[in-house]
CSV table of C-alpha atoms and ligand atoms in Angstrom, one decimal:
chain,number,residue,atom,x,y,z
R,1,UNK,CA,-132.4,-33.4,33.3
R,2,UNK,CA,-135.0,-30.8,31.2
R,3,UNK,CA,-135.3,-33.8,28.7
R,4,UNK,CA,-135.6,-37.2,30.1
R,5,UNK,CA,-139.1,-38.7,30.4
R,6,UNK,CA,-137.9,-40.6,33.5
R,7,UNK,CA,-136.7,-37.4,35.5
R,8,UNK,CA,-140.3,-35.8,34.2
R,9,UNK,CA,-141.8,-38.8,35.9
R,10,UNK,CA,-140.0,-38.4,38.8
R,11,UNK,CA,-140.9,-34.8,39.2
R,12,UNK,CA,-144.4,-35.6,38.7
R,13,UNK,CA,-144.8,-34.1,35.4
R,14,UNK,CA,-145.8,-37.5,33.4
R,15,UNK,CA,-147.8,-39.6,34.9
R,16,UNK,CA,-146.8,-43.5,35.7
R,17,UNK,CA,-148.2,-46.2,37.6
R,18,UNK,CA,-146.4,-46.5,40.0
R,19,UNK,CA,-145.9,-49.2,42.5
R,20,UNK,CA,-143.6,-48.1,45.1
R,21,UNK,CA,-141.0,-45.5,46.0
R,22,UNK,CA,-138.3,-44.1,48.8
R,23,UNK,CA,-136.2,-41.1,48.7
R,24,UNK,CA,-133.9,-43.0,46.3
R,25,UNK,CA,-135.6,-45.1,44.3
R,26,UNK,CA,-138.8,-45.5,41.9
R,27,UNK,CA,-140.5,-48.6,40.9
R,28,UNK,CA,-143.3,-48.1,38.3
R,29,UNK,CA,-145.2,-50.7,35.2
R,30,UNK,CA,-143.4,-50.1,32.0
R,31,UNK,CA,-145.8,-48.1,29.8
R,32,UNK,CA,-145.2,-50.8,26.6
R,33,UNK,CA,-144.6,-54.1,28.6
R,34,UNK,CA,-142.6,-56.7,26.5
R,35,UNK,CA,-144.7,-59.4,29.1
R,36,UNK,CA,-147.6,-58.9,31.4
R,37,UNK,CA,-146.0,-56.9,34.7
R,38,UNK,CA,-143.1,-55.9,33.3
R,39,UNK,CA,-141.7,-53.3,35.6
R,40,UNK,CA,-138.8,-50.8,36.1
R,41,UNK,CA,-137.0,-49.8,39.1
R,42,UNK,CA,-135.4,-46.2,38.8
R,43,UNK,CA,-132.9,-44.6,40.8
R,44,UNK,CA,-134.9,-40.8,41.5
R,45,UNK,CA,-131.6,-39.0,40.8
R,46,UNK,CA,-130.5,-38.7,36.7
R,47,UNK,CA,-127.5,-41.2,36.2
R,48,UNK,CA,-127.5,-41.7,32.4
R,49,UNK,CA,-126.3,-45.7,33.2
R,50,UNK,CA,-124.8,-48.2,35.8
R,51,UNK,CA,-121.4,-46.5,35.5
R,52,UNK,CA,-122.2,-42.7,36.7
R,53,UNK,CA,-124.1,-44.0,39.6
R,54,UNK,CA,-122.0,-44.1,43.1
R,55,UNK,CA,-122.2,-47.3,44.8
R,56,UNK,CA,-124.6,-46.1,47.6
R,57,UNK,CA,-126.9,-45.4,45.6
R,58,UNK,CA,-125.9,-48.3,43.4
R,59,UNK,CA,-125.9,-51.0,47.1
R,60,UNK,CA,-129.4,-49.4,47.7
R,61,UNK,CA,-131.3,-50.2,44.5
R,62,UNK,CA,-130.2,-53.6,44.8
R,63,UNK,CA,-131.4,-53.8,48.0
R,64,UNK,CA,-135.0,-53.6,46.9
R,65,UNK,CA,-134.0,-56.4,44.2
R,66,UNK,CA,-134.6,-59.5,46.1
R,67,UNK,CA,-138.1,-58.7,47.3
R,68,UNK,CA,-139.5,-56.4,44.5
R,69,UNK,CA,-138.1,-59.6,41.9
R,70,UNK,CA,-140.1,-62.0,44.1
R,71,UNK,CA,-143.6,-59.4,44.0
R,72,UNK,CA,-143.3,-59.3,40.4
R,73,UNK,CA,-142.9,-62.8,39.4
R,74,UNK,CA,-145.5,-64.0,42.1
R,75,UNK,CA,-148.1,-61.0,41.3
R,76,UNK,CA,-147.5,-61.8,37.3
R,77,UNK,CA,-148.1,-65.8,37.8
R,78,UNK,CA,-145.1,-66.1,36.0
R,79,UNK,CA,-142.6,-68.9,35.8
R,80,UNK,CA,-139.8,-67.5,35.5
R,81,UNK,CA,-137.9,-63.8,35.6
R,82,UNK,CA,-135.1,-61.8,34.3
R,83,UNK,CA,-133.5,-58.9,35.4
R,84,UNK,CA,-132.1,-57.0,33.0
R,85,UNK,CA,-129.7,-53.4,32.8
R,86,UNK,CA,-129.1,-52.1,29.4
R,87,UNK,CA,-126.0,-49.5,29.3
R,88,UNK,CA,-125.7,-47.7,26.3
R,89,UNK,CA,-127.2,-47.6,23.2
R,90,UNK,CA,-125.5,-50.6,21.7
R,91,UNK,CA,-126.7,-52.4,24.1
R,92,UNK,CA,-130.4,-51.4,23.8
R,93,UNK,CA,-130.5,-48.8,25.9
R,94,UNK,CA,-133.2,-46.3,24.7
R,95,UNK,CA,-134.1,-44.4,27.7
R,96,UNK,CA,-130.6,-42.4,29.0
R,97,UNK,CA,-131.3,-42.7,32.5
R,98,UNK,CA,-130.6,-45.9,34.3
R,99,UNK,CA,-133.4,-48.6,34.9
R,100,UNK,CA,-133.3,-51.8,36.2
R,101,UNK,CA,-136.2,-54.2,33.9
R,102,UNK,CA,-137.8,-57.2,35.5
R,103,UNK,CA,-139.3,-59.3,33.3
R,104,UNK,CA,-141.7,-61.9,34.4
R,105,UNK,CA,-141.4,-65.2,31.9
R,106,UNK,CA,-143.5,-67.8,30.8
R,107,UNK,CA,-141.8,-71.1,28.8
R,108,UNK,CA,-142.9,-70.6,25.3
R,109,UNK,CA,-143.5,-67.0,26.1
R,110,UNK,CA,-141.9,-66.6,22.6
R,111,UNK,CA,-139.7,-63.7,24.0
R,112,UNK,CA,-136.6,-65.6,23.5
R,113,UNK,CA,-133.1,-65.0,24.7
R,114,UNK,CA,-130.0,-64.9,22.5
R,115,UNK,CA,-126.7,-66.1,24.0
R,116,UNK,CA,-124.7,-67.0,21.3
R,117,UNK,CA,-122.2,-69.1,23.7
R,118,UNK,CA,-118.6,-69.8,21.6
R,119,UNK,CA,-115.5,-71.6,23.0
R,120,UNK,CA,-113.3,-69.4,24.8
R,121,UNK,CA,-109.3,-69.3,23.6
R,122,UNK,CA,-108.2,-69.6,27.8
R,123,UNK,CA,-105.1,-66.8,26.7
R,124,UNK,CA,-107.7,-64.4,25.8
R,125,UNK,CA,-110.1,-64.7,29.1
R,126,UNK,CA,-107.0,-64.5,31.1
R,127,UNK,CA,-105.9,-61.4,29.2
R,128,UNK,CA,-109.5,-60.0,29.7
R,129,UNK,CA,-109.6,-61.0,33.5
R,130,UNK,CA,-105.9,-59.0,33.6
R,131,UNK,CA,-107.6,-56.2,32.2
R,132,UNK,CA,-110.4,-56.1,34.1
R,133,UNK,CA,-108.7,-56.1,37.6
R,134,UNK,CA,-106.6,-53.4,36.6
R,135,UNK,CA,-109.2,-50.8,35.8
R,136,UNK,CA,-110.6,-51.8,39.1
R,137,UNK,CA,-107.1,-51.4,40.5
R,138,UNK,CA,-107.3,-54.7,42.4
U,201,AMP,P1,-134.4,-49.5,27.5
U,201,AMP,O1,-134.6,-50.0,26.1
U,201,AMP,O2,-133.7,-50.4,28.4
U,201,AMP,O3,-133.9,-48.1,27.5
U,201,AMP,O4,-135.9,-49.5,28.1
U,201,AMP,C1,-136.7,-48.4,28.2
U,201,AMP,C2,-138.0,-48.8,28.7
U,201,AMP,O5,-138.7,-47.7,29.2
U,201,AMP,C3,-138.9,-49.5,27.6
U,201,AMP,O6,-139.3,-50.8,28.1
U,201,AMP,C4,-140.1,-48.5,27.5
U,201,AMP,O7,-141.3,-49.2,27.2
U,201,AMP,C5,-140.1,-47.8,28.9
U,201,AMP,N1,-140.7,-46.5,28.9
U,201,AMP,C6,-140.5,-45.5,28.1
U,201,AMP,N2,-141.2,-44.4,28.4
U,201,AMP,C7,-142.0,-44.8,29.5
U,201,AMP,C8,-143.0,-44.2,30.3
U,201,AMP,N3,-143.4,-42.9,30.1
U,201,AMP,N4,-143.5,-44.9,31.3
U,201,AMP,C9,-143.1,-46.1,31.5
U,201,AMP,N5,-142.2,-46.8,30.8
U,201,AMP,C10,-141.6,-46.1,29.8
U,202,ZN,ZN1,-133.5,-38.6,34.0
């Protein structure tokens, strides 16, 4: 994709620092870290989010999850880590091709999380659940 900074890195046109990388997958330090060692993992080929990539692809990112999750907590100091996957711009998605954030975490890091947790009507979750399976025709 002619536009996206993250193919550009890819191709080798903007530089990164990278930390690792296969014939599918990129791993490089987030240029504006929201914690120290905050790091992305890329697939190399342009999906614009988790839903246009095929599952091989998809199976083989994760793959890397476990250990490279581990690397960057441990190498940060950090207490704690998340993962995170932003899909669309509603969701906080700024760069339009995939990446997978870890996040190393402190307690009182001051990043914060909100989960705005509410009671469930049961009806409605099994409606949802219903709807769910179908589009995966299961
Ligand atoms: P998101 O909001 O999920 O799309 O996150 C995009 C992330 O990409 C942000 O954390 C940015 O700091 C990061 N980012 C944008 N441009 C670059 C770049 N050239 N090198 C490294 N990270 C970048
Ligand atoms: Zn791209």
């Amino acid at each position: 994709m002619a536009d996206c900074i993250f193919c550009k890195i890819v191709a080798g046109e903007v530089p990164c620092t990278k930390v690792l990388e296969d014939p599918v997958c990129l791993v490089f330090m987030d240029i504006s870290p929201i914690s120290p060692g905050h790091t992305l993992l890329i697939p190399k080929k342009h999906y614009e989010s988790m839903m246009e990539m095929p599952a091989g692809d998809a199976a083989h990112m994760g793959g890397h999850l476990p250990a490279l999750a581990a690397a960057v907590k441990a190498a940060a100091g950090a207490e704690a880590l998340n993962v995170l996957q932003n899909n669309g711009r509603a969701a906080g998605q700024a760069v339009a091709h995939l990446h997978i954030h870890l996040i190393p975490r402190w307690a009182g890091d001051g990043l914060g999380f909100r989960w705005p947790a509410k009671a469930a009507d049961p009806a409605a979750l099994a409606r949802q659940a219903e709807a769910i399976r179908q589009r995966l025709g299961a």
